Amino acid sequence: MEQDLLPQTVSGHQNDAVDDDDAPTLSLQALQALKEFLTEQSHSLNDTAAETPPASAPALISEDWRMSQFWYDHHTAQTLAQEVLTLCKSDSTRVACVACPSLYAYLKNIDSNVSVQLLEYDTRFEQYGSDFTFYDYNQPEDLPLELKNGFDIVVADPPYLSQECLEKVAKTVSFLARSEKPYLLLLTGEVQKERAAELMGLHPCGFRPCHSSKLGNEFRLFTSYDPEARIGGWDN
């Protein structure tokens, strides 16, 4: 609040008429407070400018925090999308995005021909047509049979950091992934490291995903394969 930064420390006469020579001046304390405030404002503006995605970034539907939606920042989404596209070995490669719609948008923005299926609870994403499948993690295998074991790459971002949620999402990933050596990527909190290994055989990577909303929990990327130098490799 700016009012608190300028306390009643103005020197000068208290009458209505003030001579030019007696123009009010700020005390050293008030000047210091004002300087700190302006510095913070400048940093805030610079941070906002730095976080603003370029014009080439896809337009995203607004987050709905009631559904635990927190989109990746531009760098994270772009890096993940590039990694997934690197894993696409042919035009027939199929990708499943489980509860990570911002990644879907970036993938399609970079390569509109990539085959991506978005599994998501939020029906606003029905606008993606046949690329959208309604998904409730509480019903992990209540999905169309044509999706079963049909994907070479599965990326999942469980909406909650609970053991129950990860266990159910792991069942969904198993349902979707092809039976032989699929590429699995999981984005979740650091606290799920041991469970990710036990349930899905995944390892943490050096790359640290970030969100536009600056979440307090530390997030990690876990994979079933060693991405080597591309995203920092396995970080054991």
PDB file of C-alpha atoms in Angstrom:
ATOM      1  CA  MET A   1       0.000   0.000   0.000  1.00  0.00           C
ATOM      2  CA  GLU A   2       1.633   3.230  -1.160  1.00  0.00           C
ATOM      3  CA  GLN A   3       0.093   5.234   1.648  1.00  0.00           C
ATOM      4  CA  ASP A   4       2.190   3.437   4.234  1.00  0.00           C
ATOM      5  CA  LEU A   5       5.371   4.247   2.362  1.00  0.00           C
ATOM      6  CA  LEU A   6       4.931   7.966   2.842  1.00  0.00           C
ATOM      7  CA  PRO A   7       4.369   8.598   6.562  1.00  0.00           C
ATOM      8  CA  GLN A   8       3.800  12.021   8.013  1.00  0.00           C
ATOM      9  CA  THR A   9       7.487  12.964   7.972  1.00  0.00           C
ATOM     10  CA  VAL A  10       7.290  15.939   5.621  1.00  0.00           C
ATOM     11  CA  SER A  11       9.339  18.888   6.873  1.00  0.00           C
ATOM     12  CA  GLY A  12       8.336  22.513   6.327  1.00  0.00           C
ATOM     13  CA  HIS A  13       5.756  24.945   7.529  1.00  0.00           C
ATOM     14  CA  GLN A  14       2.303  23.721   8.421  1.00  0.00           C
ATOM     15  CA  ASN A  15       0.468  26.780   7.101  1.00  0.00           C
ATOM     16  CA  ASP A  16      -1.478  26.833   3.868  1.00  0.00           C
ATOM     17  CA  ALA A  17       1.007  28.961   1.958  1.00  0.00           C
ATOM     18  CA  VAL A  18       4.451  27.431   1.406  1.00  0.00           C
ATOM     19  CA  ASP A  19       7.341  29.451   0.052  1.00  0.00           C
ATOM     20  CA  ASP A  20       9.440  27.952  -2.739  1.00  0.00           C
ATOM     21  CA  ASP A  21      12.424  27.894  -0.412  1.00  0.00           C
ATOM     22  CA  ASP A  22      10.382  25.905   2.108  1.00  0.00           C
ATOM     23  CA  ALA A  23       8.965  23.319  -0.310  1.00  0.00           C
ATOM     24  CA  PRO A  24       8.183  20.032   1.499  1.00  0.00           C
ATOM     25  CA  THR A  25      10.904  17.395   1.393  1.00  0.00           C
ATOM     26  CA  LEU A  26      10.854  13.737   2.378  1.00  0.00           C
ATOM     27  CA  SER A  27      12.749  12.459   5.355  1.00  0.00           C
ATOM     28  CA  LEU A  28      15.579   9.982   4.817  1.00  0.00           C
ATOM     29  CA  GLN A  29      13.360   7.173   6.064  1.00  0.00           C
ATOM     30  CA  ALA A  30      10.584   8.064   3.636  1.00  0.00           C
ATOM     31  CA  LEU A  31      13.039   8.388   0.759  1.00  0.00           C
ATOM     32  CA  GLN A  32      14.486   4.966   1.528  1.00  0.00           C
ATOM     33  CA  ALA A  33      11.015   3.436   1.714  1.00  0.00           C
ATOM     34  CA  LEU A  34      10.059   5.042  -1.588  1.00  0.00           C
ATOM     35  CA  LYS A  35      13.271   3.822  -3.210  1.00  0.00           C
ATOM     36  CA  GLU A  36      12.607   0.237  -2.049  1.00  0.00           C
ATOM     37  CA  PHE A  37       9.031   0.411  -3.289  1.00  0.00           C
ATOM     38  CA  LEU A  38      10.064   1.651  -6.738  1.00  0.00           C
ATOM     39  CA  THR A  39      12.757  -1.037  -6.946  1.00  0.00           C
ATOM     40  CA  GLU A  40      10.221  -3.758  -6.103  1.00  0.00           C
ATOM     41  CA  GLN A  41       7.820  -2.368  -8.699  1.00  0.00           C
ATOM     42  CA  SER A  42      10.571  -2.369 -11.303  1.00  0.00           C
ATOM     43  CA  HIS A  43      11.490  -5.981 -10.527  1.00  0.00           C
ATOM     44  CA  SER A  44       7.851  -6.983 -10.673  1.00  0.00           C
ATOM     45  CA  LEU A  45       7.427  -5.390 -14.094  1.00  0.00           C
ATOM     46  CA  ASN A  46      10.626  -7.016 -15.362  1.00  0.00           C
ATOM     47  CA  ASP A  47       9.528 -10.425 -14.093  1.00  0.00           C
ATOM     48  CA  THR A  48       6.147 -10.044 -15.751  1.00  0.00           C
ATOM     49  CA  ALA A  49       7.774  -9.080 -19.032  1.00  0.00           C
ATOM     50  CA  ALA A  50      10.160 -12.022 -18.811  1.00  0.00           C
ATOM     51  CA  GLU A  51       7.319 -14.453 -18.171  1.00  0.00           C
ATOM     52  CA  THR A  52       5.117 -13.180 -20.979  1.00  0.00           C
ATOM     53  CA  PRO A  53       5.128 -15.874 -23.661  1.00  0.00           C
ATOM     54  CA  PRO A  54       6.097 -14.808 -27.176  1.00  0.00           C
ATOM     55  CA  ALA A  55       3.517 -14.153 -29.842  1.00  0.00           C
ATOM     56  CA  SER A  56       4.218 -17.586 -31.315  1.00  0.00           C
ATOM     57  CA  ALA A  57       2.979 -19.345 -28.145  1.00  0.00           C
ATOM     58  CA  PRO A  58      -0.491 -20.919 -28.337  1.00  0.00           C
ATOM     59  CA  ALA A  59      -3.463 -19.254 -26.672  1.00  0.00           C
ATOM     60  CA  LEU A  60      -4.455 -21.174 -23.547  1.00  0.00           C
ATOM     61  CA  ILE A  61      -7.805 -21.505 -21.823  1.00  0.00           C
ATOM     62  CA  SER A  62      -7.740 -19.817 -18.434  1.00  0.00           C
ATOM     63  CA  GLU A  63      -6.827 -21.948 -15.429  1.00  0.00           C
ATOM     64  CA  ASP A  64      -9.597 -23.110 -13.118  1.00  0.00           C
ATOM     65  CA  TRP A  65      -8.005 -23.545  -9.710  1.00  0.00           C
ATOM     66  CA  ARG A  66     -11.114 -25.339  -8.430  1.00  0.00           C
ATOM     67  CA  MET A  67     -10.012 -28.241 -10.642  1.00  0.00           C
ATOM     68  CA  SER A  68      -6.395 -27.890  -9.539  1.00  0.00           C
ATOM     69  CA  GLN A  69      -5.357 -26.475 -12.916  1.00  0.00           C
ATOM     70  CA  PHE A  70      -1.971 -24.774 -13.095  1.00  0.00           C
ATOM     71  CA  TRP A  71      -0.475 -24.357 -16.538  1.00  0.00           C
ATOM     72  CA  TYR A  72       3.242 -24.719 -17.231  1.00  0.00           C
ATOM     73  CA  ASP A  73       5.186 -21.572 -17.958  1.00  0.00           C
ATOM     74  CA  HIS A  74       6.284 -21.041 -21.552  1.00  0.00           C
ATOM     75  CA  HIS A  75       9.799 -22.444 -21.113  1.00  0.00           C
ATOM     76  CA  THR A  76       8.522 -25.625 -19.464  1.00  0.00           C
ATOM     77  CA  ALA A  77       5.760 -26.237 -22.000  1.00  0.00           C
ATOM     78  CA  GLN A  78       8.077 -25.552 -24.933  1.00  0.00           C
ATOM     79  CA  THR A  79      10.817 -27.817 -23.532  1.00  0.00           C
ATOM     80  CA  LEU A  80       8.405 -30.680 -22.850  1.00  0.00           C
ATOM     81  CA  ALA A  81       6.810 -30.368 -26.270  1.00  0.00           C
ATOM     82  CA  GLN A  82      10.200 -30.476 -27.987  1.00  0.00           C
ATOM     83  CA  GLU A  83      11.169 -33.552 -25.957  1.00  0.00           C
ATOM     84  CA  VAL A  84       7.964 -35.375 -26.902  1.00  0.00           C
ATOM     85  CA  LEU A  85       8.421 -34.512 -30.567  1.00  0.00           C
ATOM     86  CA  THR A  86      11.993 -35.807 -30.399  1.00  0.00           C
ATOM     87  CA  LEU A  87      10.583 -39.134 -29.198  1.00  0.00           C
ATOM     88  CA  CYS A  88       8.171 -39.298 -32.135  1.00  0.00           C
ATOM     89  CA  LYS A  89      10.030 -41.655 -34.446  1.00  0.00           C
ATOM     90  CA  SER A  90       7.475 -41.715 -37.253  1.00  0.00           C
ATOM     91  CA  ASP A  91       4.235 -40.172 -38.457  1.00  0.00           C
ATOM     92  CA  SER A  92       2.367 -43.075 -36.874  1.00  0.00           C
ATOM     93  CA  THR A  93       3.614 -42.295 -33.342  1.00  0.00           C
ATOM     94  CA  ARG A  94       0.704 -41.615 -30.996  1.00  0.00           C
ATOM     95  CA  VAL A  95       0.918 -39.406 -27.918  1.00  0.00           C
ATOM     96  CA  ALA A  96      -1.449 -39.306 -24.930  1.00  0.00           C
ATOM     97  CA  CYS A  97      -1.573 -36.246 -22.676  1.00  0.00           C
ATOM     98  CA  VAL A  98      -3.245 -37.150 -19.380  1.00  0.00           C
ATOM     99  CA  ALA A  99      -4.453 -34.030 -17.562  1.00  0.00           C
ATOM    100  CA  CYS A 100      -1.876 -31.732 -19.181  1.00  0.00           C
ATOM    101  CA  PRO A 101      -3.829 -29.626 -21.712  1.00  0.00           C
ATOM    102  CA  SER A 102      -1.212 -26.890 -21.977  1.00  0.00           C
ATOM    103  CA  LEU A 103       1.277 -29.471 -23.290  1.00  0.00           C
ATOM    104  CA  TYR A 104      -1.297 -30.621 -25.837  1.00  0.00           C
ATOM    105  CA  ALA A 105      -1.683 -27.022 -27.029  1.00  0.00           C
ATOM    106  CA  TYR A 106       2.078 -26.539 -27.397  1.00  0.00           C
ATOM    107  CA  LEU A 107       2.507 -29.823 -29.256  1.00  0.00           C
ATOM    108  CA  LYS A 108      -0.161 -28.913 -31.753  1.00  0.00           C
ATOM    109  CA  ASN A 109       1.218 -25.403 -32.064  1.00  0.00           C
ATOM    110  CA  ILE A 110       4.655 -26.725 -33.011  1.00  0.00           C
ATOM    111  CA  ASP A 111       3.456 -29.577 -35.236  1.00  0.00           C
ATOM    112  CA  SER A 112      -0.216 -29.625 -36.167  1.00  0.00           C
ATOM    113  CA  ASN A 113       0.165 -33.103 -37.686  1.00  0.00           C
ATOM    114  CA  VAL A 114       1.320 -34.864 -34.529  1.00  0.00           C
ATOM    115  CA  SER A 115      -1.207 -37.424 -33.275  1.00  0.00           C
ATOM    116  CA  VAL A 116      -2.135 -36.366 -29.725  1.00  0.00           C
ATOM    117  CA  GLN A 117      -5.043 -37.436 -27.540  1.00  0.00           C
ATOM    118  CA  LEU A 118      -5.942 -35.228 -24.586  1.00  0.00           C
ATOM    119  CA  LEU A 119      -7.549 -36.974 -21.618  1.00  0.00           C
ATOM    120  CA  GLU A 120      -9.033 -34.284 -19.407  1.00  0.00           C
ATOM    121  CA  TYR A 121     -11.837 -33.749 -16.874  1.00  0.00           C
ATOM    122  CA  ASP A 122     -12.562 -30.146 -17.938  1.00  0.00           C
ATOM    123  CA  THR A 123     -15.157 -30.278 -20.715  1.00  0.00           C
ATOM    124  CA  ARG A 124     -14.107 -26.848 -22.007  1.00  0.00           C
ATOM    125  CA  PHE A 125     -11.502 -28.798 -23.963  1.00  0.00           C
ATOM    126  CA  GLU A 126     -14.205 -30.483 -26.015  1.00  0.00           C
ATOM    127  CA  GLN A 127     -13.370 -27.761 -28.515  1.00  0.00           C
ATOM    128  CA  TYR A 128     -10.456 -29.995 -29.570  1.00  0.00           C
ATOM    129  CA  GLY A 129     -12.964 -32.368 -31.134  1.00  0.00           C
ATOM    130  CA  SER A 130     -11.939 -36.000 -31.536  1.00  0.00           C
ATOM    131  CA  ASP A 131      -8.585 -35.222 -29.864  1.00  0.00           C
ATOM    132  CA  PHE A 132     -10.462 -34.853 -26.558  1.00  0.00           C
ATOM    133  CA  THR A 133     -11.502 -37.713 -24.278  1.00  0.00           C
ATOM    134  CA  PHE A 134     -13.296 -37.061 -20.996  1.00  0.00           C
ATOM    135  CA  TYR A 135     -11.214 -38.401 -18.125  1.00  0.00           C
ATOM    136  CA  ASP A 136     -11.915 -38.725 -14.403  1.00  0.00           C
ATOM    137  CA  TYR A 137      -8.910 -40.053 -12.504  1.00  0.00           C
ATOM    138  CA  ASN A 138     -11.305 -41.652 -10.002  1.00  0.00           C
ATOM    139  CA  GLN A 139     -12.301 -43.995 -12.848  1.00  0.00           C
ATOM    140  CA  PRO A 140      -8.801 -44.701 -14.188  1.00  0.00           C
ATOM    141  CA  GLU A 141      -9.771 -47.313 -16.780  1.00  0.00           C
ATOM    142  CA  ASP A 142     -13.215 -46.037 -17.732  1.00  0.00           C
ATOM    143  CA  LEU A 143     -11.999 -45.104 -21.186  1.00  0.00           C
ATOM    144  CA  PRO A 144     -12.831 -46.080 -24.778  1.00  0.00           C
ATOM    145  CA  LEU A 145     -11.405 -49.498 -25.635  1.00  0.00           C
ATOM    146  CA  GLU A 146      -9.820 -48.125 -28.795  1.00  0.00           C
ATOM    147  CA  LEU A 147      -7.381 -46.220 -26.560  1.00  0.00           C
ATOM    148  CA  LYS A 148      -6.160 -49.342 -24.745  1.00  0.00           C
ATOM    149  CA  ASN A 149      -2.429 -49.953 -25.311  1.00  0.00           C
ATOM    150  CA  GLY A 150      -2.572 -47.580 -28.239  1.00  0.00           C
ATOM    151  CA  PHE A 151       0.073 -44.982 -27.399  1.00  0.00           C
ATOM    152  CA  ASP A 152       3.817 -44.899 -27.882  1.00  0.00           C
ATOM    153  CA  ILE A 153       4.253 -41.877 -25.586  1.00  0.00           C
ATOM    154  CA  VAL A 154       2.190 -41.132 -22.483  1.00  0.00           C
ATOM    155  CA  VAL A 155       2.618 -37.890 -20.543  1.00  0.00           C
ATOM    156  CA  ALA A 156       0.694 -37.581 -17.266  1.00  0.00           C
ATOM    157  CA  ASP A 157       0.283 -34.758 -14.776  1.00  0.00           C
ATOM    158  CA  PRO A 158      -1.879 -35.939 -11.849  1.00  0.00           C
ATOM    159  CA  PRO A 159      -4.123 -33.143 -10.556  1.00  0.00           C
ATOM    160  CA  TYR A 160      -3.302 -33.843  -6.897  1.00  0.00           C
ATOM    161  CA  LEU A 161      -0.186 -34.751  -4.913  1.00  0.00           C
ATOM    162  CA  SER A 162      -1.755 -37.658  -3.061  1.00  0.00           C
ATOM    163  CA  GLN A 163      -0.775 -41.312  -3.125  1.00  0.00           C
ATOM    164  CA  GLU A 164      -4.305 -42.270  -4.132  1.00  0.00           C
ATOM    165  CA  CYS A 165      -4.283 -39.927  -7.129  1.00  0.00           C
ATOM    166  CA  LEU A 166      -0.908 -41.167  -8.371  1.00  0.00           C
ATOM    167  CA  GLU A 167      -1.933 -44.805  -7.989  1.00  0.00           C
ATOM    168  CA  LYS A 168      -5.052 -44.234 -10.092  1.00  0.00           C
ATOM    169  CA  VAL A 169      -3.235 -42.217 -12.738  1.00  0.00           C
ATOM    170  CA  ALA A 170      -0.626 -44.997 -12.917  1.00  0.00           C
ATOM    171  CA  LYS A 171      -3.439 -47.405 -13.827  1.00  0.00           C
ATOM    172  CA  THR A 172      -4.526 -45.028 -16.587  1.00  0.00           C
ATOM    173  CA  VAL A 173      -0.983 -44.815 -17.941  1.00  0.00           C
ATOM    174  CA  SER A 174      -0.759 -48.621 -17.968  1.00  0.00           C
ATOM    175  CA  PHE A 175      -4.088 -48.801 -19.794  1.00  0.00           C
ATOM    176  CA  LEU A 176      -2.940 -46.351 -22.485  1.00  0.00           C
ATOM    177  CA  ALA A 177       0.682 -47.342 -23.047  1.00  0.00           C
ATOM    178  CA  ARG A 178       1.688 -49.872 -25.651  1.00  0.00           C
ATOM    179  CA  SER A 179       2.915 -53.127 -24.215  1.00  0.00           C
ATOM    180  CA  GLU A 180       6.548 -52.900 -25.378  1.00  0.00           C
ATOM    181  CA  LYS A 181       8.872 -50.147 -24.183  1.00  0.00           C
ATOM    182  CA  PRO A 182       6.623 -47.093 -24.267  1.00  0.00           C
ATOM    183  CA  TYR A 183       7.993 -43.666 -23.406  1.00  0.00           C
ATOM    184  CA  LEU A 184       6.428 -42.531 -20.131  1.00  0.00           C
ATOM    185  CA  LEU A 185       6.723 -39.011 -18.704  1.00  0.00           C
ATOM    186  CA  LEU A 186       5.243 -37.995 -15.367  1.00  0.00           C
ATOM    187  CA  LEU A 187       5.074 -34.464 -13.967  1.00  0.00           C
ATOM    188  CA  THR A 188       4.350 -34.288 -10.269  1.00  0.00           C
ATOM    189  CA  GLY A 189       5.766 -33.147  -6.946  1.00  0.00           C
ATOM    190  CA  GLU A 190       9.168 -34.113  -5.592  1.00  0.00           C
ATOM    191  CA  VAL A 191       7.301 -35.822  -2.739  1.00  0.00           C
ATOM    192  CA  GLN A 192       6.139 -38.509  -5.189  1.00  0.00           C
ATOM    193  CA  LYS A 193       9.673 -39.596  -6.126  1.00  0.00           C
ATOM    194  CA  GLU A 194       9.605 -42.973  -4.375  1.00  0.00           C
ATOM    195  CA  ARG A 195       6.029 -43.742  -5.438  1.00  0.00           C
ATOM    196  CA  ALA A 196       6.816 -42.902  -9.070  1.00  0.00           C
ATOM    197  CA  ALA A 197       9.645 -45.431  -8.941  1.00  0.00           C
ATOM    198  CA  GLU A 198       7.589 -48.116  -7.209  1.00  0.00           C
ATOM    199  CA  LEU A 199       4.411 -47.763  -9.265  1.00  0.00           C
ATOM    200  CA  MET A 200       5.809 -46.981 -12.709  1.00  0.00           C
ATOM    201  CA  GLY A 201       9.548 -47.579 -12.640  1.00  0.00           C
ATOM    202  CA  LEU A 202      10.301 -43.917 -13.325  1.00  0.00           C
ATOM    203  CA  HIS A 203      13.422 -41.873 -12.593  1.00  0.00           C
ATOM    204  CA  PRO A 204      13.678 -38.108 -11.878  1.00  0.00           C
ATOM    205  CA  CYS A 205      15.297 -35.896 -14.504  1.00  0.00           C
ATOM    206  CA  GLY A 206      17.516 -32.864 -14.105  1.00  0.00           C
ATOM    207  CA  PHE A 207      14.981 -30.613 -15.814  1.00  0.00           C
ATOM    208  CA  ARG A 208      12.724 -28.820 -13.307  1.00  0.00           C
ATOM    209  CA  PRO A 209       9.245 -27.921 -14.581  1.00  0.00           C
ATOM    210  CA  CYS A 210       7.792 -24.563 -13.560  1.00  0.00           C
ATOM    211  CA  HIS A 211       4.261 -23.174 -13.599  1.00  0.00           C
ATOM    212  CA  SER A 212       2.966 -19.746 -14.498  1.00  0.00           C
ATOM    213  CA  SER A 213       1.327 -19.455 -11.075  1.00  0.00           C
ATOM    214  CA  LYS A 214       4.573 -20.031  -9.103  1.00  0.00           C
ATOM    215  CA  LEU A 215       3.467 -23.003  -7.029  1.00  0.00           C
ATOM    216  CA  GLY A 216       5.084 -23.563  -3.644  1.00  0.00           C
ATOM    217  CA  ASN A 217       5.658 -27.306  -4.101  1.00  0.00           C
ATOM    218  CA  GLU A 218       8.783 -28.423  -5.930  1.00  0.00           C
ATOM    219  CA  PHE A 219       7.847 -30.236  -9.135  1.00  0.00           C
ATOM    220  CA  ARG A 220       9.868 -32.824 -11.005  1.00  0.00           C
ATOM    221  CA  LEU A 221       9.815 -34.604 -14.330  1.00  0.00           C
ATOM    222  CA  PHE A 222      10.071 -38.407 -14.139  1.00  0.00           C
ATOM    223  CA  THR A 223      10.676 -40.630 -17.169  1.00  0.00           C
ATOM    224  CA  SER A 224      10.876 -44.324 -18.051  1.00  0.00           C
ATOM    225  CA  TYR A 225      13.869 -43.698 -20.342  1.00  0.00           C
ATOM    226  CA  ASP A 226      17.135 -41.790 -20.000  1.00  0.00           C
ATOM    227  CA  PRO A 227      16.728 -38.514 -21.917  1.00  0.00           C
ATOM    228  CA  GLU A 228      20.485 -37.907 -21.657  1.00  0.00           C
ATOM    229  CA  ALA A 229      21.566 -34.309 -22.225  1.00  0.00           C
ATOM    230  CA  ARG A 230      18.310 -33.079 -23.751  1.00  0.00           C
ATOM    231  CA  ILE A 231      16.562 -32.381 -20.443  1.00  0.00           C
ATOM    232  CA  GLY A 232      19.364 -32.970 -18.003  1.00  0.00           C
ATOM    233  CA  GLY A 233      19.368 -36.763 -18.019  1.00  0.00           C
ATOM    234  CA  TRP A 234      18.396 -38.896 -15.053  1.00  0.00           C
ATOM    235  CA  ASP A 235      19.089 -37.196 -11.753  1.00  0.00           C
ATOM    236  CA  ASN A 236      19.525 -39.968  -9.212  1.00  0.00           C
TER     237      ASN A 236
END
